[in-house]
Amino acid sequence: MPNIELISFKLCPFVQRSVITLLEKDIPFDITYIDLDDKPDWFLAISPTGKVPVLKINQDKILFESAVINEYLDEITSPSLHPDDPFTKAQHRAWIEFGSGLLMTSYRFMVATEQAKLDEHREQLINLLIKLEQEVSGKTFFNGKSFSLVDAALAPIFRWLEIMDRRLNTQLMLKAPGLIPWSNNMLRRPSVKNAVVDDFETLYIDRLRDSDALLRLNIQ
Ligand SMILES: N[C@@H](CCC(=O)N[C@@H](CS)C(=O)NCC(=O)O)C(=O)O
């Protein structure tokens, strides 16, 4: 097994995707946290996009982009969290990409500073959740009974939604209630629970409180 180091930011949902995969696949790893508001020079030197996650393999090889990192981690260990059938695998990749869009829409909703933008992003977010609901309603995990890379990619969204609904009264999950059993299954899974630091929720709420985002006014 190569030596694996994950470069992270404590609040980043894309990094969580890779931590979930590392934990699911029982891969030993070190994690290094950086401050994205003050990126270290060594990080800028190795990261082509300036974004986390970055995976360092045996100290010198670099991978970036969470979906790519996760496929690599999946391929160096077994059993695979991707389906064998090429069409189903391609579909899973498409839903992982859909999940990236969902994360970005959720983020725009969270940081909106004007009511019109907040409403616009809320509507977009709900529309995406309804599309996802049509795909997964009634299933334990995205692929049916077994946890896959799609679940690893989408679980961080459900952590955000759960905190937003409980602490910010956003009432988003009510708009796509068919997602609730799947969300609960993911959020109680050890890999998902352990993908963040213990004080994640406090850090998340404090960052929101210190921002100009309209949602800060909803903090309960
Ligand atoms: N498509 C990328 C997105 C990663 C991403 O957006 N990371 C954010 C933090 S959650 C970041 O590093 N932002 C820093 C910046 O944009 O300067 C992935 O899937 O890895």
Short mmCIF file of C-alpha atoms and ligand atoms in Angstrom, two decimals:
data_model
loop_
_atom_site.label_atom_id
_atom_site.label_comp_id
_atom_site.label_asym_id
_atom_site.label_seq_id
_atom_site.Cartn_x
_atom_site.Cartn_y
_atom_site.Cartn_z
CA MET A 1 0.00 0.00 0.00
CA PRO A 2 1.48 3.41 -0.90
CA ASN A 3 1.95 6.10 1.72
CA ILE A 4 -1.12 8.36 1.49
CA GLU A 5 -1.44 11.97 2.68
CA LEU A 6 -4.64 13.94 2.15
CA ILE A 7 -4.48 17.73 2.09
CA SER A 8 -7.68 19.07 3.56
CA PHE A 9 -9.66 22.06 4.75
CA LYS A 10 -11.83 21.23 7.76
CA LEU A 11 -15.08 22.51 6.26
CA CYS A 12 -14.66 21.27 2.67
CA PRO A 13 -17.33 18.79 1.52
CA PHE A 14 -15.20 17.64 -1.43
CA VAL A 15 -12.45 16.49 0.95
CA GLN A 16 -15.07 14.58 2.96
CA ARG A 17 -15.77 12.50 -0.16
CA SER A 18 -12.18 11.25 -0.13
CA VAL A 19 -12.04 10.70 3.63
CA ILE A 20 -15.21 8.59 3.38
CA THR A 21 -13.60 6.50 0.63
CA LEU A 22 -10.34 6.09 2.58
CA LEU A 23 -12.30 4.92 5.64
CA GLU A 24 -14.61 2.65 3.64
CA LYS A 25 -11.59 1.02 2.02
CA ASP A 26 -9.60 0.80 5.24
CA ILE A 27 -6.62 2.64 3.72
CA PRO A 28 -4.21 4.10 6.29
CA PHE A 29 -3.63 7.82 5.69
CA ASP A 30 -2.35 11.05 7.20
CA ILE A 31 -4.37 14.23 6.95
CA THR A 32 -2.92 17.74 6.76
CA TYR A 33 -5.25 20.71 7.23
CA ILE A 34 -4.61 24.01 5.53
CA ASP A 35 -6.34 27.39 5.79
CA LEU A 36 -7.93 28.18 2.42
CA ASP A 37 -7.99 31.88 3.34
CA ASP A 38 -4.21 31.78 3.63
CA LYS A 39 -2.95 29.00 1.36
CA PRO A 40 0.62 27.92 2.12
CA ASP A 41 3.19 28.27 -0.66
CA TRP A 42 3.98 24.54 -0.59
CA PHE A 43 0.28 23.84 -1.29
CA LEU A 44 0.10 26.33 -4.17
CA ALA A 45 3.22 24.70 -5.61
CA ILE A 46 1.64 21.22 -5.76
CA SER A 47 -2.04 22.02 -6.46
CA PRO A 48 -2.79 22.97 -10.08
CA THR A 49 -6.23 24.35 -9.14
CA GLY A 50 -5.43 25.76 -5.70
CA LYS A 51 -8.28 23.59 -4.36
CA VAL A 52 -8.53 20.76 -1.87
CA PRO A 53 -8.59 17.79 -1.78
CA VAL A 54 -5.08 17.00 -2.93
CA LEU A 55 -3.71 13.49 -2.47
CA LYS A 56 0.02 12.97 -2.01
CA ILE A 57 1.15 9.44 -2.81
CA ASN A 58 4.55 8.28 -1.52
CA GLN A 59 5.40 11.93 -0.76
CA ASP A 60 5.92 12.96 -4.38
CA LYS A 61 3.04 11.92 -6.65
CA ILE A 62 0.05 14.27 -6.68
CA LEU A 63 -3.62 13.78 -7.51
CA PHE A 64 -6.35 16.40 -7.41
CA GLU A 65 -10.16 16.44 -8.00
CA SER A 66 -12.19 14.43 -5.48
CA ALA A 67 -13.92 12.15 -8.01
CA VAL A 68 -10.56 11.19 -9.56
CA ILE A 69 -8.91 10.68 -6.17
CA ASN A 70 -11.79 8.42 -5.14
CA GLU A 71 -11.52 6.26 -8.27
CA TYR A 72 -7.78 5.88 -7.68
CA LEU A 73 -8.34 4.88 -4.03
CA ASP A 74 -11.00 2.44 -5.17
CA GLU A 75 -8.76 0.87 -7.80
CA ILE A 76 -5.78 0.23 -5.51
CA THR A 77 -7.94 -1.72 -3.05
CA SER A 78 -10.73 -4.28 -3.20
CA PRO A 79 -13.63 -4.90 -3.20
CA SER A 80 -14.55 -2.08 -5.56
CA LEU A 81 -17.14 0.54 -4.67
CA HIS A 82 -17.89 0.97 -8.40
CA PRO A 83 -20.16 -1.40 -10.37
CA ASP A 84 -18.53 -3.78 -12.90
CA ASP A 85 -20.99 -3.19 -15.72
CA PRO A 86 -19.65 -0.37 -17.96
CA PHE A 87 -23.05 1.31 -18.43
CA THR A 88 -23.90 1.26 -14.71
CA LYS A 89 -20.41 2.51 -13.90
CA ALA A 90 -20.83 5.38 -16.38
CA GLN A 91 -24.20 6.21 -14.81
CA HIS A 92 -22.58 6.29 -11.36
CA ARG A 93 -19.92 8.69 -12.66
CA ALA A 94 -22.66 10.91 -14.06
CA TRP A 95 -24.44 11.03 -10.68
CA ILE A 96 -21.16 11.84 -8.95
CA GLU A 97 -20.86 14.80 -11.34
CA PHE A 98 -24.48 15.68 -10.56
CA GLY A 99 -23.46 15.64 -6.88
CA SER A 100 -20.66 18.15 -7.57
CA GLY A 101 -23.24 20.50 -9.10
CA LEU A 102 -25.52 19.95 -6.12
CA LEU A 103 -22.69 20.84 -3.74
CA MET A 104 -21.95 24.05 -5.65
CA THR A 105 -25.65 25.03 -5.71
CA SER A 106 -25.90 24.35 -1.95
CA TYR A 107 -22.81 26.50 -1.41
CA ARG A 108 -24.24 29.41 -3.45
CA PHE A 109 -27.45 29.16 -1.41
CA MET A 110 -25.46 29.23 1.86
CA VAL A 111 -23.35 32.26 0.98
CA ALA A 112 -26.02 34.38 -0.79
CA THR A 113 -26.08 37.93 0.55
CA GLU A 114 -29.18 39.18 -1.31
CA GLN A 115 -32.72 37.86 -0.88
CA ALA A 116 -33.27 37.46 -4.66
CA LYS A 117 -30.14 35.29 -4.96
CA LEU A 118 -31.03 33.30 -1.87
CA ASP A 119 -34.48 32.55 -3.34
CA GLU A 120 -33.03 31.70 -6.76
CA HIS A 121 -30.46 29.27 -5.36
CA ARG A 122 -33.02 27.75 -3.00
CA GLU A 123 -35.28 26.97 -5.93
CA GLN A 124 -32.39 25.49 -7.95
CA LEU A 125 -31.34 23.40 -4.96
CA ILE A 126 -34.86 22.05 -4.40
CA ASN A 127 -35.19 21.18 -8.11
CA LEU A 128 -31.94 19.19 -7.98
CA LEU A 129 -33.03 17.41 -4.79
CA ILE A 130 -36.32 16.42 -6.45
CA LYS A 131 -34.41 14.98 -9.44
CA LEU A 132 -32.23 12.98 -7.08
CA GLU A 133 -35.28 11.83 -5.13
CA GLN A 134 -36.75 10.36 -8.33
CA GLU A 135 -33.56 8.31 -8.74
CA VAL A 136 -33.10 6.95 -5.21
CA SER A 137 -36.51 6.80 -3.52
CA GLY A 138 -36.99 3.51 -1.67
CA LYS A 139 -33.32 2.42 -1.87
CA THR A 140 -30.99 1.86 1.09
CA PHE A 141 -28.05 3.34 -0.82
CA PHE A 142 -27.76 4.78 -4.32
CA ASN A 143 -26.93 1.39 -5.84
CA GLY A 144 -29.53 -0.50 -3.82
CA LYS A 145 -28.18 -2.41 -0.81
CA SER A 146 -24.44 -1.70 -1.05
CA PHE A 147 -22.54 1.52 -0.41
CA SER A 148 -20.86 2.88 -3.57
CA LEU A 149 -18.70 5.81 -4.66
CA VAL A 150 -21.92 7.72 -5.42
CA ASP A 151 -22.85 7.56 -1.74
CA ALA A 152 -19.33 8.69 -0.79
CA ALA A 153 -19.70 11.66 -3.17
CA LEU A 154 -23.19 12.66 -2.05
CA ALA A 155 -23.08 12.05 1.72
CA PRO A 156 -21.39 15.44 2.45
CA ILE A 157 -24.39 17.23 0.92
CA PHE A 158 -26.70 15.49 3.35
CA ARG A 159 -24.52 16.53 6.29
CA TRP A 160 -24.94 20.16 5.14
CA LEU A 161 -28.69 19.75 4.60
CA GLU A 162 -29.19 18.16 8.01
CA ILE A 163 -27.32 21.01 9.77
CA MET A 164 -29.04 23.71 7.70
CA ASP A 165 -32.52 22.32 8.37
CA ARG A 166 -31.87 21.89 12.11
CA ARG A 167 -29.86 25.06 12.84
CA LEU A 168 -31.00 27.46 10.09
CA ASN A 169 -34.64 26.40 9.64
CA THR A 170 -34.19 25.96 5.88
CA GLN A 171 -36.74 23.10 5.59
CA LEU A 172 -35.06 21.69 2.50
CA MET A 173 -35.42 17.94 3.09
CA LEU A 174 -39.18 18.36 3.43
CA LYS A 175 -39.23 19.29 -0.25
CA ALA A 176 -37.81 15.89 -1.24
CA PRO A 177 -38.90 13.58 1.60
CA GLY A 178 -38.09 10.45 -0.41
CA LEU A 179 -34.41 11.29 0.23
CA ILE A 180 -34.72 11.10 4.02
CA PRO A 181 -34.20 7.31 4.50
CA TRP A 182 -31.13 7.35 2.22
CA SER A 183 -29.76 10.43 3.97
CA ASN A 184 -30.24 8.77 7.39
CA ASN A 185 -28.52 5.58 6.18
CA MET A 186 -25.51 7.58 5.04
CA LEU A 187 -25.29 9.90 8.05
CA ARG A 188 -25.19 7.02 10.53
CA ARG A 189 -22.49 5.15 8.63
CA PRO A 190 -19.16 5.23 10.56
CA SER A 191 -17.13 6.38 7.51
CA VAL A 192 -19.47 9.33 6.99
CA LYS A 193 -19.66 10.22 10.69
CA ASN A 194 -15.86 10.13 11.00
CA ALA A 195 -15.18 12.08 7.81
CA VAL A 196 -15.18 15.40 9.69
CA VAL A 197 -13.52 16.83 12.78
CA ASP A 198 -15.51 16.58 16.05
CA ASP A 199 -16.31 20.30 16.11
CA PHE A 200 -17.37 20.48 12.45
CA GLU A 201 -20.83 21.88 13.20
CA THR A 202 -19.47 24.60 15.50
CA LEU A 203 -16.85 25.59 12.92
CA TYR A 204 -19.49 25.67 10.19
CA ILE A 205 -21.94 27.81 12.21
CA ASP A 206 -19.18 30.16 13.43
CA ARG A 207 -17.96 30.74 9.88
CA LEU A 208 -21.49 31.49 8.75
CA ARG A 209 -22.02 33.87 11.71
CA ASP A 210 -18.86 35.77 10.77
CA SER A 211 -19.94 36.11 7.11
CA ASP A 212 -22.33 38.43 5.25
CA ALA A 213 -24.56 35.52 4.20
CA LEU A 214 -28.26 36.14 4.78
CA LEU A 215 -28.65 32.68 6.30
CA ARG A 216 -26.59 33.82 9.32
CA LEU A 217 -29.73 35.63 10.49
CA ASN A 218 -31.47 32.24 10.83
CA ILE A 219 -28.92 30.71 13.21
CA GLN A 220 -30.71 28.99 16.11
N1 LIG B 1 -14.01 19.91 -8.30
C1 LIG B 1 -13.20 19.96 -7.10
C2 LIG B 1 -13.79 21.01 -6.16
C3 LIG B 1 -12.94 21.22 -4.92
C4 LIG B 1 -13.26 22.55 -4.24
O1 LIG B 1 -14.06 23.36 -4.73
N2 LIG B 1 -12.60 22.77 -3.09
C5 LIG B 1 -12.77 24.04 -2.42
C6 LIG B 1 -13.03 23.88 -0.92
S1 LIG B 1 -14.49 22.98 -0.60
C7 LIG B 1 -11.47 24.81 -2.50
O2 LIG B 1 -10.40 24.27 -2.33
N3 LIG B 1 -11.56 26.12 -2.76
C8 LIG B 1 -10.43 26.99 -2.74
C9 LIG B 1 -10.42 27.95 -3.88
O3 LIG B 1 -11.30 27.83 -4.77
O4 LIG B 1 -9.56 28.81 -3.90
C10 LIG B 1 -13.14 18.57 -6.45
O5 LIG B 1 -14.11 17.79 -6.64
O6 LIG B 1 -12.14 18.23 -5.80
#
